[in-house]
Amino acid sequence: MAKKQRRMTKQKRVILDVLRSTTSHPTADWIYNEAKKILPNLSLGTVYRNLNNLKEEGKILELSYGSTYSRFDGNPENHYHCVCVECGKVADLDMPVVEELDKKAQEAQGSSIFYHRLEFYGLCPHCEEKEMKN
Ligand code: ZN
Ligand code: MN
């Protein structure tokens, strides 16, 4: 799939750096607040526009979970997440079966598979520990 390439502006660079500096899969609001510390004149609209451009360029991922706000991921490679049903935390899952699943789907389908999406829902270790105590 062809990816659009646009020029890298200062704002876009800062937004990308902020997103890559965390593993928390933040919302646009969080990114806005962090990037504003570096670029005080930044607007939320600019953040949304640049996040959208970065997504189209294949540099970041947008994770949408139905009714809640989109979250963003500075790691553009397909990988899995576990969403905590208690606190909403989104954690990376170290589970290197992405290509294997594509291959299996391709075998089942008998024609080209490009990518897949898979989400896991459960408890984060913190919420699990809390539940054990109750
Ligand atoms: Zn949790
Ligand atoms: Mn991730």
PDB file of C-alpha atoms and ligand atoms in Angstrom:
ATOM      1  CA  MET A   1       0.000   0.000   0.000  1.00  0.00           C
ATOM      2  CA  ALA A   2       1.434   3.371  -1.004  1.00  0.00           C
ATOM      3  CA  LYS A   3       1.980   5.732   1.871  1.00  0.00           C
ATOM      4  CA  LYS A   4       1.639   9.450   1.414  1.00  0.00           C
ATOM      5  CA  GLN A   5       4.725  11.380   2.381  1.00  0.00           C
ATOM      6  CA  ARG A   6       4.463  14.961   3.501  1.00  0.00           C
ATOM      7  CA  ARG A   7       7.204  17.238   4.675  1.00  0.00           C
ATOM      8  CA  MET A   8       8.286  17.105   8.298  1.00  0.00           C
ATOM      9  CA  THR A   9       7.410  20.367  10.008  1.00  0.00           C
ATOM     10  CA  LYS A  10       8.696  21.385  13.445  1.00  0.00           C
ATOM     11  CA  GLN A  11       5.237  20.766  14.927  1.00  0.00           C
ATOM     12  CA  LYS A  12       4.974  17.332  13.394  1.00  0.00           C
ATOM     13  CA  ARG A  13       8.475  16.430  14.637  1.00  0.00           C
ATOM     14  CA  VAL A  14       7.588  17.444  18.216  1.00  0.00           C
ATOM     15  CA  ILE A  15       4.273  15.542  18.139  1.00  0.00           C
ATOM     16  CA  LEU A  16       6.026  12.425  16.859  1.00  0.00           C
ATOM     17  CA  ASP A  17       8.791  12.733  19.475  1.00  0.00           C
ATOM     18  CA  VAL A  18       6.240  13.157  22.289  1.00  0.00           C
ATOM     19  CA  LEU A  19       4.330  10.088  21.129  1.00  0.00           C
ATOM     20  CA  ARG A  20       7.492   8.000  20.780  1.00  0.00           C
ATOM     21  CA  SER A  21       8.659   9.003  24.261  1.00  0.00           C
ATOM     22  CA  THR A  22       5.843   7.065  25.946  1.00  0.00           C
ATOM     23  CA  THR A  23       4.485   3.518  25.917  1.00  0.00           C
ATOM     24  CA  SER A  24       1.145   4.600  27.410  1.00  0.00           C
ATOM     25  CA  HIS A  25      -0.768   4.838  24.091  1.00  0.00           C
ATOM     26  CA  PRO A  26      -1.969   8.368  24.885  1.00  0.00           C
ATOM     27  CA  THR A  27      -4.994  10.310  23.657  1.00  0.00           C
ATOM     28  CA  ALA A  28      -4.665  13.395  21.430  1.00  0.00           C
ATOM     29  CA  ASP A  29      -5.372  15.577  24.497  1.00  0.00           C
ATOM     30  CA  TRP A  30      -2.430  14.108  26.389  1.00  0.00           C
ATOM     31  CA  ILE A  31      -0.137  14.583  23.395  1.00  0.00           C
ATOM     32  CA  TYR A  32      -1.380  18.155  23.051  1.00  0.00           C
ATOM     33  CA  ASN A  33      -0.579  18.961  26.693  1.00  0.00           C
ATOM     34  CA  GLU A  34       2.917  17.482  26.445  1.00  0.00           C
ATOM     35  CA  ALA A  35       3.763  19.083  23.083  1.00  0.00           C
ATOM     36  CA  LYS A  36       2.519  22.459  24.353  1.00  0.00           C
ATOM     37  CA  LYS A  37       5.365  22.473  26.893  1.00  0.00           C
ATOM     38  CA  ILE A  38       7.743  22.640  23.917  1.00  0.00           C
ATOM     39  CA  LEU A  39       5.554  24.637  21.499  1.00  0.00           C
ATOM     40  CA  PRO A  40       3.399  26.993  23.620  1.00  0.00           C
ATOM     41  CA  ASN A  41       1.425  28.282  20.618  1.00  0.00           C
ATOM     42  CA  LEU A  42       0.313  24.851  19.487  1.00  0.00           C
ATOM     43  CA  SER A  43      -3.437  24.295  18.985  1.00  0.00           C
ATOM     44  CA  LEU A  44      -5.380  21.088  19.517  1.00  0.00           C
ATOM     45  CA  GLY A  45      -6.542  21.239  15.880  1.00  0.00           C
ATOM     46  CA  THR A  46      -2.920  21.204  14.715  1.00  0.00           C
ATOM     47  CA  VAL A  47      -2.258  18.169  16.883  1.00  0.00           C
ATOM     48  CA  TYR A  48      -5.218  16.307  15.371  1.00  0.00           C
ATOM     49  CA  ARG A  49      -4.191  17.258  11.822  1.00  0.00           C
ATOM     50  CA  ASN A  50      -0.593  16.148  12.329  1.00  0.00           C
ATOM     51  CA  LEU A  51      -1.607  12.895  14.030  1.00  0.00           C
ATOM     52  CA  ASN A  52      -3.792  12.173  11.028  1.00  0.00           C
ATOM     53  CA  ASN A  53      -0.932  12.930   8.618  1.00  0.00           C
ATOM     54  CA  LEU A  54       1.511  10.774  10.601  1.00  0.00           C
ATOM     55  CA  LYS A  55      -1.020   7.949  10.526  1.00  0.00           C
ATOM     56  CA  GLU A  56      -1.437   8.258   6.745  1.00  0.00           C
ATOM     57  CA  GLU A  57       2.344   8.234   6.356  1.00  0.00           C
ATOM     58  CA  GLY A  58       2.521   4.958   8.290  1.00  0.00           C
ATOM     59  CA  LYS A  59       4.640   6.445  11.100  1.00  0.00           C
ATOM     60  CA  ILE A  60       2.131   5.901  13.920  1.00  0.00           C
ATOM     61  CA  LEU A  61      -0.963   3.828  14.665  1.00  0.00           C
ATOM     62  CA  GLU A  62      -4.381   5.026  15.730  1.00  0.00           C
ATOM     63  CA  LEU A  63      -6.089   2.637  18.125  1.00  0.00           C
ATOM     64  CA  SER A  64      -9.827   3.103  18.377  1.00  0.00           C
ATOM     65  CA  TYR A  65     -11.886   1.301  20.955  1.00  0.00           C
ATOM     66  CA  GLY A  66     -15.510   1.922  20.068  1.00  0.00           C
ATOM     67  CA  SER A  67     -17.076   4.633  22.160  1.00  0.00           C
ATOM     68  CA  THR A  68     -13.932   5.896  23.894  1.00  0.00           C
ATOM     69  CA  TYR A  69     -11.373   8.363  22.552  1.00  0.00           C
ATOM     70  CA  SER A  70      -8.800   7.190  20.035  1.00  0.00           C
ATOM     71  CA  ARG A  71      -5.387   6.434  21.400  1.00  0.00           C
ATOM     72  CA  PHE A  72      -2.138   6.722  19.485  1.00  0.00           C
ATOM     73  CA  ASP A  73       0.907   4.503  19.264  1.00  0.00           C
ATOM     74  CA  GLY A  74       4.387   5.615  18.180  1.00  0.00           C
ATOM     75  CA  ASN A  75       5.179   2.071  17.091  1.00  0.00           C
ATOM     76  CA  PRO A  76       3.725   1.669  13.577  1.00  0.00           C
ATOM     77  CA  GLU A  77       4.422  -2.079  13.305  1.00  0.00           C
ATOM     78  CA  ASN A  78       1.430  -4.360  13.731  1.00  0.00           C
ATOM     79  CA  HIS A  79       1.474  -5.605  17.316  1.00  0.00           C
ATOM     80  CA  TYR A  80      -1.063  -6.569  19.951  1.00  0.00           C
ATOM     81  CA  HIS A  81      -2.531  -4.768  22.917  1.00  0.00           C
ATOM     82  CA  CYS A  82      -4.339  -5.735  26.061  1.00  0.00           C
ATOM     83  CA  VAL A  83      -7.011  -3.278  27.191  1.00  0.00           C
ATOM     84  CA  CYS A  84      -7.768  -3.317  30.924  1.00  0.00           C
ATOM     85  CA  VAL A  85     -11.552  -3.479  31.373  1.00  0.00           C
ATOM     86  CA  GLU A  86     -11.188  -1.856  34.813  1.00  0.00           C
ATOM     87  CA  CYS A  87      -8.919   1.161  34.281  1.00  0.00           C
ATOM     88  CA  GLY A  88      -8.717   1.422  30.492  1.00  0.00           C
ATOM     89  CA  LYS A  89      -4.927   1.046  30.389  1.00  0.00           C
ATOM     90  CA  VAL A  90      -3.634  -0.144  26.999  1.00  0.00           C
ATOM     91  CA  ALA A  91      -0.511  -2.287  27.249  1.00  0.00           C
ATOM     92  CA  ASP A  92       1.699  -3.775  24.539  1.00  0.00           C
ATOM     93  CA  LEU A  93       1.664  -7.562  24.383  1.00  0.00           C
ATOM     94  CA  ASP A  94       4.901  -9.227  23.467  1.00  0.00           C
ATOM     95  CA  MET A  95       3.448 -11.921  21.235  1.00  0.00           C
ATOM     96  CA  PRO A  96       5.374 -12.385  17.994  1.00  0.00           C
ATOM     97  CA  VAL A  97       2.740 -14.226  15.957  1.00  0.00           C
ATOM     98  CA  VAL A  98       1.653 -11.402  13.654  1.00  0.00           C
ATOM     99  CA  GLU A  99       3.151 -12.867  10.459  1.00  0.00           C
ATOM    100  CA  GLU A 100       2.161 -16.397  11.410  1.00  0.00           C
ATOM    101  CA  LEU A 101      -1.492 -15.371  11.727  1.00  0.00           C
ATOM    102  CA  ASP A 102      -1.406 -13.556   8.386  1.00  0.00           C
ATOM    103  CA  LYS A 103       0.028 -16.707   6.801  1.00  0.00           C
ATOM    104  CA  LYS A 104      -2.653 -18.930   8.373  1.00  0.00           C
ATOM    105  CA  ALA A 105      -5.393 -16.554   7.203  1.00  0.00           C
ATOM    106  CA  GLN A 106      -3.862 -16.535   3.728  1.00  0.00           C
ATOM    107  CA  GLU A 107      -3.938 -20.342   3.658  1.00  0.00           C
ATOM    108  CA  ALA A 108      -7.557 -20.393   4.802  1.00  0.00           C
ATOM    109  CA  GLN A 109      -8.570 -17.665   2.370  1.00  0.00           C
ATOM    110  CA  GLY A 110      -6.556 -18.936  -0.582  1.00  0.00           C
ATOM    111  CA  SER A 111      -5.603 -15.406  -1.664  1.00  0.00           C
ATOM    112  CA  SER A 112      -3.733 -12.356  -0.404  1.00  0.00           C
ATOM    113  CA  ILE A 113      -4.044 -11.144   3.179  1.00  0.00           C
ATOM    114  CA  PHE A 114      -2.383  -7.790   3.951  1.00  0.00           C
ATOM    115  CA  TYR A 115      -2.882  -7.324   7.689  1.00  0.00           C
ATOM    116  CA  HIS A 116      -5.164  -8.136  10.580  1.00  0.00           C
ATOM    117  CA  ARG A 117      -6.439  -6.517  13.726  1.00  0.00           C
ATOM    118  CA  LEU A 118      -6.782  -8.295  17.034  1.00  0.00           C
ATOM    119  CA  GLU A 119      -7.509  -6.846  20.471  1.00  0.00           C
ATOM    120  CA  PHE A 120      -7.334  -8.501  23.867  1.00  0.00           C
ATOM    121  CA  TYR A 121      -9.423  -7.455  26.857  1.00  0.00           C
ATOM    122  CA  GLY A 122      -8.642  -8.366  30.437  1.00  0.00           C
ATOM    123  CA  LEU A 123      -7.130  -6.916  33.594  1.00  0.00           C
ATOM    124  CA  CYS A 124      -3.813  -5.097  33.901  1.00  0.00           C
ATOM    125  CA  PRO A 125      -1.530  -6.523  36.650  1.00  0.00           C
ATOM    126  CA  HIS A 126      -2.380  -3.576  38.932  1.00  0.00           C
ATOM    127  CA  CYS A 127      -6.161  -4.076  38.701  1.00  0.00           C
ATOM    128  CA  GLU A 128      -5.787  -7.850  39.040  1.00  0.00           C
ATOM    129  CA  GLU A 129      -3.844  -7.396  42.259  1.00  0.00           C
ATOM    130  CA  LYS A 130      -6.518  -5.023  43.603  1.00  0.00           C
ATOM    131  CA  GLU A 131      -9.241  -7.553  42.796  1.00  0.00           C
ATOM    132  CA  MET A 132      -7.385 -10.345  44.603  1.00  0.00           C
ATOM    133  CA  LYS A 133      -7.294  -8.260  47.781  1.00  0.00           C
ATOM    134  CA  ASN A 134     -11.052  -7.606  47.788  1.00  0.00           C
TER     135      ASN A 134
HETATM  136 ZN    ZN B   1      -6.216  -1.785  35.024  1.00  0.00          ZN
HETATM  137 MN    MN B   2       1.446  -0.485  21.202  1.00  0.00          MN
END
